CSV table of C-alpha atoms and ligand atoms in Angstrom, one decimal:
chain,number,residue,atom,x,y,z
A,1,UNK,CA,9.4,-30.7,4.0
A,2,UNK,CA,12.9,-30.2,5.6
A,3,UNK,CA,14.5,-27.1,4.0
A,4,UNK,CA,17.2,-24.6,4.5
A,5,UNK,CA,14.6,-21.9,4.0
A,6,UNK,CA,13.5,-20.3,7.4
A,7,UNK,CA,10.3,-21.8,8.5
A,8,UNK,CA,8.1,-18.6,8.4
A,9,UNK,CA,5.4,-20.1,6.1
A,10,UNK,CA,2.9,-22.8,6.5
A,11,UNK,CA,3.2,-24.0,2.9
A,12,UNK,CA,1.1,-26.3,0.8
A,13,UNK,CA,3.2,-29.1,-0.6
A,14,UNK,CA,2.9,-28.0,-4.3
A,15,UNK,CA,5.5,-26.4,-6.5
A,16,UNK,CA,4.7,-24.7,-9.8
A,17,UNK,CA,7.0,-24.7,-12.8
A,18,UNK,CA,5.0,-22.7,-15.3
A,19,UNK,CA,2.1,-20.2,-15.5
A,20,UNK,CA,-0.1,-19.0,-18.3
A,21,UNK,CA,-3.0,-16.6,-17.9
A,22,UNK,CA,-5.1,-17.8,-15.0
A,23,UNK,CA,-3.5,-21.2,-14.9
A,24,UNK,CA,-0.6,-22.6,-13.0
A,25,UNK,CA,1.2,-25.9,-13.8
A,26,UNK,CA,2.7,-27.9,-11.0
A,27,UNK,CA,5.9,-30.0,-11.1
A,28,UNK,CA,3.8,-33.1,-10.5
A,29,UNK,CA,1.7,-32.5,-13.6
A,30,UNK,CA,-1.4,-31.1,-12.0
A,31,UNK,CA,-3.0,-27.9,-13.3
A,32,UNK,CA,-4.6,-25.2,-11.1
A,33,UNK,CA,-6.9,-22.3,-11.8
A,34,UNK,CA,-5.2,-19.5,-9.9
A,35,UNK,CA,-7.8,-17.5,-8.0
A,36,UNK,CA,-5.2,-16.6,-5.4
A,37,UNK,CA,-3.1,-14.6,-7.8
A,38,UNK,CA,-0.1,-14.7,-5.4
A,39,UNK,CA,-2.4,-12.7,-3.1
A,40,UNK,CA,-3.7,-10.1,-5.6
A,41,UNK,CA,-0.3,-9.7,-7.2
A,42,UNK,CA,-0.6,-11.3,-10.7
A,43,UNK,CA,-3.3,-8.8,-11.8
A,44,UNK,CA,-2.8,-9.7,-15.4
A,45,UNK,CA,-2.3,-13.4,-14.8
A,46,UNK,CA,0.9,-15.3,-15.5
A,47,UNK,CA,3.3,-14.4,-18.3
A,48,UNK,CA,1.0,-11.8,-19.9
A,49,UNK,CA,2.6,-11.1,-23.3
A,50,UNK,CA,2.7,-7.3,-22.8
A,51,UNK,CA,4.5,-7.7,-19.5
A,52,UNK,CA,6.9,-10.4,-20.8
A,53,UNK,CA,7.8,-8.1,-23.7
A,54,UNK,CA,8.3,-5.0,-21.5
A,55,UNK,CA,10.5,-7.0,-19.0
A,56,UNK,CA,12.6,-8.8,-21.6
A,57,UNK,CA,13.1,-5.6,-23.7
A,58,UNK,CA,14.3,-3.8,-20.6
A,59,UNK,CA,16.4,-6.7,-19.5
A,60,UNK,CA,18.5,-6.3,-22.7
A,61,UNK,CA,19.0,-2.6,-22.1
A,62,UNK,CA,19.5,-1.8,-18.4
A,63,UNK,CA,18.4,-3.6,-15.2
A,64,UNK,CA,19.4,-1.4,-12.4
A,65,UNK,CA,20.4,2.2,-12.0
A,66,UNK,CA,20.8,4.0,-8.6
A,67,UNK,CA,18.5,6.7,-7.5
A,68,UNK,CA,21.6,8.9,-7.6
A,69,UNK,CA,20.6,9.4,-11.3
A,70,UNK,CA,17.5,10.1,-13.2
A,71,UNK,CA,15.4,7.1,-14.2
A,72,UNK,CA,13.1,8.0,-17.1
A,73,UNK,CA,10.7,5.0,-16.7
A,74,UNK,CA,10.3,5.9,-13.0
A,75,UNK,CA,9.5,9.5,-13.8
A,76,UNK,CA,7.0,8.3,-16.4
A,77,UNK,CA,5.3,5.9,-14.0
A,78,UNK,CA,5.1,8.6,-11.3
A,79,UNK,CA,3.5,11.0,-13.8
A,80,UNK,CA,1.0,8.4,-14.9
A,81,UNK,CA,0.0,7.4,-11.4
A,82,UNK,CA,-0.4,11.0,-10.5
A,83,UNK,CA,-2.5,11.7,-13.6
A,84,UNK,CA,-4.7,8.7,-12.8
A,85,UNK,CA,-5.2,9.5,-9.2
A,86,UNK,CA,-5.5,12.3,-6.6
A,87,UNK,CA,-1.8,12.4,-6.2
A,88,UNK,CA,0.9,14.7,-7.4
A,89,UNK,CA,4.0,12.7,-6.6
A,90,UNK,CA,5.2,9.1,-6.0
A,91,UNK,CA,8.0,7.4,-4.1
A,92,UNK,CA,8.9,4.0,-5.3
A,93,UNK,CA,9.9,1.0,-3.3
A,94,UNK,CA,9.7,-2.8,-3.5
A,95,UNK,CA,6.8,-3.9,-1.4
A,96,UNK,CA,3.6,-3.0,0.3
A,97,UNK,CA,5.2,-2.7,3.8
A,98,UNK,CA,7.8,-0.3,2.4
A,99,UNK,CA,5.1,1.8,0.8
A,100,UNK,CA,3.3,2.0,4.2
A,101,UNK,CA,6.6,2.8,6.0
A,102,UNK,CA,7.1,5.6,3.5
A,103,UNK,CA,3.6,7.0,4.1
A,104,UNK,CA,4.0,6.8,7.9
A,105,UNK,CA,7.3,8.7,7.7
A,106,UNK,CA,5.8,11.2,5.4
A,107,UNK,CA,2.8,11.8,7.7
A,108,UNK,CA,5.2,12.4,10.6
A,109,UNK,CA,7.5,14.6,8.6
A,110,UNK,CA,4.6,16.6,7.2
A,111,UNK,CA,3.2,17.3,10.7
A,112,UNK,CA,6.5,18.0,12.3
A,113,UNK,CA,8.2,20.0,9.6
A,114,UNK,CA,5.6,21.5,7.2
A,115,UNK,CA,2.7,21.9,9.7
A,116,UNK,CA,5.0,22.8,12.5
A,117,UNK,CA,3.2,20.4,14.9
A,118,UNK,CA,6.2,18.7,16.5
A,119,UNK,CA,4.1,16.8,19.0
A,120,UNK,CA,2.1,15.0,16.3
A,121,UNK,CA,3.3,11.4,15.6
A,122,UNK,CA,0.4,9.1,16.4
A,123,UNK,CA,-1.6,7.3,13.7
A,124,UNK,CA,-5.1,5.8,14.1
A,125,UNK,CA,-5.5,2.3,12.6
A,126,UNK,CA,-8.3,-0.2,12.6
A,127,UNK,CA,-9.0,-3.7,13.9
A,128,UNK,CA,-8.6,-6.4,11.2
A,129,UNK,CA,-6.0,-4.2,9.4
A,130,UNK,CA,-3.0,-5.6,7.7
A,131,UNK,CA,-0.2,-3.2,6.7
A,132,UNK,CA,2.9,-5.5,6.4
A,133,UNK,CA,5.5,-7.3,8.5
A,134,UNK,CA,8.2,-4.8,9.3
A,135,UNK,CA,8.4,-3.6,12.9
A,136,UNK,CA,6.4,-0.4,12.1
A,137,UNK,CA,3.8,-2.1,10.0
A,138,UNK,CA,3.1,-4.9,12.5
A,139,UNK,CA,2.6,-2.2,15.2
A,140,UNK,CA,0.3,-0.3,12.8
A,141,UNK,CA,-1.7,-3.5,12.1
A,142,UNK,CA,-1.9,-4.2,15.8
A,143,UNK,CA,-2.7,-7.9,15.3
A,144,UNK,CA,-1.5,-9.9,18.3
A,145,UNK,CA,-0.4,-12.9,16.2
A,146,UNK,CA,2.0,-10.8,14.3
A,147,UNK,CA,3.3,-8.8,17.3
A,148,UNK,CA,3.9,-11.9,19.5
A,149,UNK,CA,7.5,-12.2,20.5
A,150,UNK,CA,8.6,-9.0,18.8
A,151,UNK,CA,8.2,-6.6,21.8
A,152,UNK,CA,8.4,-3.8,22.3
A,153,UNK,CA,5.9,-2.8,19.7
A,154,UNK,CA,6.8,0.5,18.0
A,155,UNK,CA,5.0,3.3,19.7
A,156,UNK,CA,2.5,5.6,18.1
A,157,UNK,CA,-0.6,3.6,16.9
A,158,UNK,CA,-4.1,3.8,18.2
A,159,UNK,CA,-6.2,0.8,17.2
A,160,UNK,CA,-9.9,1.3,16.9
A,161,UNK,CA,-12.9,-0.8,15.7
A,162,UNK,CA,-13.2,-0.7,11.9
A,163,UNK,CA,-16.1,1.5,10.8
A,164,UNK,CA,-16.6,3.2,14.2
A,165,UNK,CA,-16.5,7.0,13.5
A,166,UNK,CA,-17.4,7.9,17.0
A,167,UNK,CA,-14.4,6.0,18.3
A,168,UNK,CA,-12.2,7.9,15.9
A,169,UNK,CA,-13.6,11.2,16.9
A,170,UNK,CA,-13.0,10.3,20.6
A,171,UNK,CA,-9.4,9.1,20.0
A,172,UNK,CA,-8.1,12.1,18.1
A,173,UNK,CA,-5.8,14.0,20.4
A,174,UNK,CA,-3.0,16.6,20.2
A,175,UNK,CA,-0.4,13.9,19.3
A,176,UNK,CA,-2.5,12.5,16.4
A,177,UNK,CA,-0.8,12.9,13.0
A,178,UNK,CA,-3.0,10.8,10.7
A,179,UNK,CA,-5.4,8.0,10.0
A,180,UNK,CA,-4.4,4.8,8.1
A,181,UNK,CA,-7.2,2.6,6.6
A,182,UNK,CA,-7.7,0.0,3.9
A,183,UNK,CA,-10.8,1.0,1.9
A,184,UNK,CA,-11.3,-2.8,1.5
A,185,UNK,CA,-9.6,-4.9,4.2
A,186,UNK,CA,-8.0,-7.9,2.5
A,187,UNK,CA,-6.2,-10.1,5.1
A,188,UNK,CA,-8.9,-9.0,7.6
A,189,UNK,CA,-11.5,-11.0,5.7
A,190,UNK,CA,-12.6,-8.8,2.6
A,191,UNK,CA,-14.3,-6.2,4.7
A,192,UNK,CA,-15.5,-3.2,2.6
A,193,UNK,CA,-15.4,0.1,4.4
A,194,UNK,CA,-18.7,2.0,3.9
A,195,UNK,CA,-18.7,5.3,1.9
A,196,UNK,CA,-20.1,6.9,5.1
A,197,UNK,CA,-17.1,5.7,7.1
A,198,UNK,CA,-14.6,7.0,4.6
A,199,UNK,CA,-16.4,10.3,4.2
A,200,UNK,CA,-16.5,10.7,8.0
A,201,UNK,CA,-12.7,10.0,8.2
A,202,UNK,CA,-12.1,12.6,5.5
A,203,UNK,CA,-14.1,15.2,7.5
A,204,UNK,CA,-12.4,14.4,10.7
A,205,UNK,CA,-9.0,14.6,9.1
A,206,UNK,CA,-9.8,18.0,7.6
A,207,UNK,CA,-11.2,19.3,10.9
A,208,UNK,CA,-8.2,18.3,12.8
A,209,UNK,CA,-5.4,18.8,10.3
A,210,UNK,CA,-4.6,15.0,10.0
A,211,UNK,CA,-3.1,13.1,7.1
A,212,UNK,CA,-5.7,10.7,5.6
A,213,UNK,CA,-3.7,7.7,4.4
A,214,UNK,CA,-5.3,4.8,2.4
A,215,UNK,CA,-3.7,1.4,2.2
A,216,UNK,CA,-4.6,0.2,-1.3
A,217,UNK,CA,-1.8,-2.3,-1.5
A,218,UNK,CA,-4.3,-5.1,-2.1
A,219,UNK,CA,-7.5,-3.3,-3.3
A,220,UNK,CA,-5.8,-0.9,-5.7
A,221,UNK,CA,-4.7,-1.3,-9.3
A,222,UNK,CA,-8.1,-2.3,-10.7
A,223,UNK,CA,-8.9,-5.0,-8.2
A,224,UNK,CA,-12.3,-3.6,-7.3
A,225,UNK,CA,-13.2,-2.6,-10.8
A,226,UNK,CA,-12.0,0.9,-10.5
A,227,UNK,CA,-8.3,1.7,-10.8
A,228,UNK,CA,-8.3,2.7,-7.1
A,229,UNK,CA,-10.9,1.5,-4.5
A,230,UNK,CA,-11.2,5.0,-3.0
A,231,UNK,CA,-13.0,6.1,-6.3
A,232,UNK,CA,-16.1,4.1,-5.3
A,233,UNK,CA,-16.8,6.3,-2.2
A,234,UNK,CA,-15.5,9.4,-3.9
A,235,UNK,CA,-13.3,10.1,-0.9
A,236,UNK,CA,-9.8,11.3,-1.7
A,237,UNK,CA,-6.9,10.6,0.7
A,238,UNK,CA,-3.8,12.7,1.1
A,239,UNK,CA,-1.4,9.7,0.9
A,240,UNK,CA,-1.9,6.2,-0.6
A,241,UNK,CA,0.2,3.0,-0.6
A,242,UNK,CA,0.0,0.7,-3.6
A,243,UNK,CA,2.1,-2.4,-4.4
A,244,UNK,CA,0.9,-6.0,-5.1
A,245,UNK,CA,-0.8,-5.6,-8.5
A,246,UNK,CA,1.3,-2.6,-9.5
A,247,UNK,CA,4.2,-4.8,-10.7
A,248,UNK,CA,2.0,-7.7,-11.9
A,249,UNK,CA,4.5,-10.1,-10.2
A,250,UNK,CA,7.6,-8.0,-10.3
A,251,UNK,CA,8.3,-6.5,-6.8
A,252,UNK,CA,7.2,-2.9,-7.0
A,253,UNK,CA,5.5,-0.6,-4.5
A,254,UNK,CA,4.7,3.1,-4.4
A,255,UNK,CA,3.6,5.7,-1.9
A,256,UNK,CA,1.5,8.4,-3.6
A,257,UNK,CA,0.8,11.8,-2.1
A,258,UNK,CA,-0.5,15.3,-2.8
A,259,UNK,CA,2.1,17.9,-3.2
A,260,UNK,CA,1.0,19.6,0.0
A,261,UNK,CA,2.1,16.5,1.9
A,262,UNK,CA,5.0,15.3,-0.3
A,263,UNK,CA,6.6,18.8,0.1
A,264,UNK,CA,7.8,17.5,3.5
A,265,UNK,CA,10.3,15.2,1.8
A,266,UNK,CA,13.6,16.9,0.6
A,267,UNK,CA,16.7,15.2,-0.8
A,268,UNK,CA,18.0,12.9,1.9
A,269,UNK,CA,14.6,12.5,3.7
A,270,UNK,CA,14.0,8.9,2.5
A,271,UNK,CA,15.4,6.5,0.1
A,272,UNK,CA,15.7,3.0,-1.3
A,273,UNK,CA,18.4,1.2,-3.2
A,274,UNK,CA,16.2,-0.8,-5.5
A,275,UNK,CA,13.0,1.3,-5.4
A,276,UNK,CA,11.7,2.2,-8.8
A,277,UNK,CA,14.7,0.8,-10.7
A,278,UNK,CA,14.5,0.5,-14.5
A,279,UNK,CA,13.3,-3.1,-14.6
A,280,UNK,CA,10.6,-2.6,-12.0
A,281,UNK,CA,9.3,0.6,-13.5
A,282,UNK,CA,9.3,-0.7,-17.1
A,283,UNK,CA,7.0,-3.5,-15.9
A,284,UNK,CA,4.9,-1.1,-13.8
A,285,UNK,CA,4.3,1.1,-16.9
A,286,UNK,CA,3.3,-2.0,-18.9
A,287,UNK,CA,0.8,-3.0,-16.2
A,288,UNK,CA,-0.8,0.5,-16.4
A,289,UNK,CA,-0.9,0.2,-20.2
A,290,UNK,CA,-3.5,-2.6,-19.7
A,291,UNK,CA,-5.2,-1.9,-16.4
A,292,UNK,CA,-5.7,1.9,-16.7
A,293,UNK,CA,-8.3,1.5,-19.4
A,294,UNK,CA,-12.1,2.1,-19.0
A,295,UNK,CA,-13.0,-1.0,-21.0
A,296,UNK,CA,-10.6,-3.2,-19.0
A,297,UNK,CA,-12.0,-1.9,-15.7
A,298,UNK,CA,-15.6,-2.4,-17.0
A,299,UNK,CA,-14.6,-6.0,-17.7
A,300,UNK,CA,-13.4,-6.4,-14.1
A,301,UNK,CA,-16.7,-5.0,-12.8
A,302,UNK,CA,-18.8,-7.3,-15.1
A,303,UNK,CA,-16.8,-10.4,-14.4
A,304,UNK,CA,-16.8,-9.6,-10.7
A,305,UNK,CA,-20.6,-9.3,-10.7
A,306,UNK,CA,-21.0,-12.6,-12.5
A,307,UNK,CA,-18.7,-14.4,-10.1
A,308,UNK,CA,-20.4,-12.7,-7.1
A,309,UNK,CA,-23.8,-13.8,-8.3
A,310,UNK,CA,-22.6,-17.4,-9.0
A,311,UNK,CA,-21.0,-17.5,-5.5
A,312,UNK,CA,-24.2,-16.3,-3.9
A,313,UNK,CA,-26.1,-19.1,-5.7
A,314,UNK,CA,-23.7,-21.7,-4.4
A,315,UNK,CA,-23.8,-20.3,-0.9
A,316,UNK,CA,-27.6,-20.5,-0.9
A,317,UNK,CA,-27.4,-24.2,-1.9
A,318,UNK,CA,-24.8,-24.9,0.8
A,319,UNK,CA,-25.7,-22.9,3.9
A,320,UNK,CA,-23.8,-25.4,6.0
A,321,UNK,CA,-20.5,-24.6,4.2
A,322,UNK,CA,-20.7,-20.9,3.2
A,323,UNK,CA,-22.4,-18.3,5.4
A,324,UNK,CA,-21.9,-15.2,3.3
A,325,UNK,CA,-20.3,-13.8,0.1
A,326,UNK,CA,-18.4,-10.5,0.5
A,327,UNK,CA,-16.5,-8.0,-1.5
A,328,UNK,CA,-16.5,-6.1,-4.7
A,329,UNK,CA,-15.0,-6.4,-8.2
A,330,UNK,CA,-12.6,-9.3,-8.3
A,331,UNK,CA,-11.8,-9.0,-4.6
A,332,UNK,CA,-14.3,-11.5,-3.2
A,333,UNK,CA,-14.6,-13.5,0.0
A,334,UNK,CA,-16.5,-16.5,1.2
A,335,UNK,CA,-17.2,-16.4,4.9
A,336,UNK,CA,-17.3,-20.1,5.9
A,337,UNK,CA,-19.3,-22.1,8.4
A,338,UNK,CA,-16.7,-24.8,8.4
A,339,UNK,CA,-13.1,-23.9,9.0
A,340,UNK,CA,-11.9,-21.8,6.0
A,341,UNK,CA,-8.8,-23.8,5.7
A,342,UNK,CA,-10.9,-26.9,5.0
A,343,UNK,CA,-12.5,-25.2,2.1
A,344,UNK,CA,-9.1,-23.9,0.8
A,345,UNK,CA,-7.8,-27.5,0.9
A,346,UNK,CA,-10.9,-28.9,-0.8
A,347,UNK,CA,-10.6,-26.3,-3.5
A,348,UNK,CA,-7.0,-27.3,-4.1
A,349,UNK,CA,-8.1,-30.9,-4.4
A,350,UNK,CA,-10.5,-29.7,-7.1
A,351,UNK,CA,-7.8,-27.7,-8.9
A,352,UNK,CA,-8.6,-24.1,-7.7
A,353,UNK,CA,-6.2,-21.9,-5.7
A,354,UNK,CA,-7.6,-19.4,-3.1
A,355,UNK,CA,-6.3,-17.6,0.0
A,356,UNK,CA,-7.5,-17.9,3.6
A,357,UNK,CA,-8.2,-14.6,5.5
A,358,UNK,CA,-9.5,-13.4,8.8
A,359,UNK,CA,-13.0,-13.9,10.1
A,360,UNK,CA,-13.0,-17.4,8.7
A,361,UNK,CA,-13.0,-16.1,5.1
A,362,UNK,CA,-11.7,-17.7,1.9
A,363,UNK,CA,-10.4,-15.0,-0.5
A,364,UNK,CA,-10.9,-15.2,-4.2
A,365,UNK,CA,-8.4,-12.8,-6.0
A,366,UNK,CA,-8.3,-14.0,-9.6
A,367,UNK,CA,-6.3,-12.3,-12.3
A,368,UNK,CA,-8.3,-9.4,-13.7
A,369,UNK,CA,-8.1,-10.9,-17.2
A,370,UNK,CA,-10.4,-13.9,-16.5
A,371,UNK,CA,-13.5,-14.4,-18.6
A,372,UNK,CA,-16.7,-16.3,-18.5
A,373,UNK,CA,-15.0,-19.7,-19.0
A,374,UNK,CA,-12.7,-19.3,-15.9
A,375,UNK,CA,-15.6,-18.1,-13.8
A,376,UNK,CA,-17.6,-21.2,-14.8
A,377,UNK,CA,-14.7,-23.5,-14.1
A,378,UNK,CA,-14.2,-21.9,-10.7
A,379,UNK,CA,-17.9,-22.1,-9.7
A,380,UNK,CA,-18.0,-25.7,-10.8
A,381,UNK,CA,-15.0,-26.5,-8.5
A,382,UNK,CA,-16.4,-24.5,-5.6
A,383,UNK,CA,-19.8,-26.3,-6.0
A,384,UNK,CA,-18.1,-29.7,-6.0
A,385,UNK,CA,-16.0,-28.8,-2.9
A,386,UNK,CA,-19.2,-27.7,-1.1
A,387,UNK,CA,-20.9,-31.0,-2.0
A,388,UNK,CA,-18.0,-33.0,-0.6
A,389,UNK,CA,-17.7,-30.9,2.5
A,390,UNK,CA,-21.5,-30.8,3.2
A,391,UNK,CA,-21.5,-34.7,2.9
A,392,UNK,CA,-18.6,-34.9,5.3
A,393,UNK,CA,-20.2,-32.5,7.8
A,394,UNK,CA,-23.5,-34.5,7.7
B,401,LIG,C1,0.1,-7.4,1.3
B,401,LIG,C2,-0.3,-6.1,2.0
B,401,LIG,C3,0.7,-5.3,2.6
B,401,LIG,C4,2.1,-5.7,2.7
B,401,LIG,O1,2.7,-5.9,1.5
B,401,LIG,P1,4.1,-6.6,1.4
B,401,LIG,O2,4.4,-6.5,-0.1
B,401,LIG,O3,3.9,-8.1,1.8
B,401,LIG,O4,5.0,-5.9,2.3
B,401,LIG,C5,0.2,-4.1,3.2
B,401,LIG,N1,-1.1,-3.8,3.2
B,401,LIG,C6,-2.0,-4.6,2.6
B,401,LIG,C7,-3.4,-4.1,2.6
B,401,LIG,C8,-1.7,-5.8,2.0
B,401,LIG,O5,-2.6,-6.6,1.5
């Protein structure tokens, strides 16, 4: 696969030329059920008519406009995200990492300018976290494999075990500015934070004047069956990053915050050339039209529960292949006994796309629009892959 593209990805040798709903069609004629969703990006599947309509209508009017001027769709999307969440204000960008960068800058600025605590810059993060691939976000994530060769790592992050409140209490010091956590770790292996852990973080943040920052880049926008994953625990952050599903396949990210924190940003504090441009925010608004609906979210919860039950049944029949089913809503993981990549490869053979994750997990992140037929198809393919792999292992 020689190519002029830099070799940063370990790619499967498949190219897709068309997508429709939960299905992808490859250039070699094969058809795949897409339970990877571009890693939780295509929340409404491929070429959803409402998104195609919003994108093409906007494409005929105005693609880009600088943030030197007002952008009505951006203002509308910010108002809607605020109305649907704890937040009062949004900053728009083009990716998850940028949304995290914005939140990290905001946390520092809030502490150093609004709260008058100039010594506060450190942020507590957790093992297994993934926050992006910029220099700041690889330092935040703390994963050796992403930091390797990029020394020196940006200063200011304290990495603690996920779920360990005692460690957080002990690590908070005079330089601590905030706590950054994924309510459901995606890349780390579909690890769901307990409500007790998130409540404990909220209490510690309040007691010490820290910014509580949730990374919902993967678990937000309906993925868990609530619009935002933090709703499950009833724990409200001060700052939250979203991206992936927000644009349904169009690059769009946002950093949301309460007005107390966002007051730290003034004209000139932060910026982005492309962030929240007319095309991106037209699509973002169209995504919300569909996802921010009680019946739609109830459908995600129901479908997720059926898929979860089906996966548990398969796992019980193949204990030599699948050790555990994890996750919530349509953010599910299969912790494998065999190497996870072997299961991903076997599923591709059967026509199902999935995504490997940490802790030897295979992630299933199907479009939120799937129904009973797609769940049945997926379970059948997973069962067959398990049969084949169990026979090989024997
Ligand atoms: C994907 C992801 C990011 C980074 O998003 P990019 O758009 O790749 O920069 C950050 N946090 C989480 C939880 C993610 O899943």
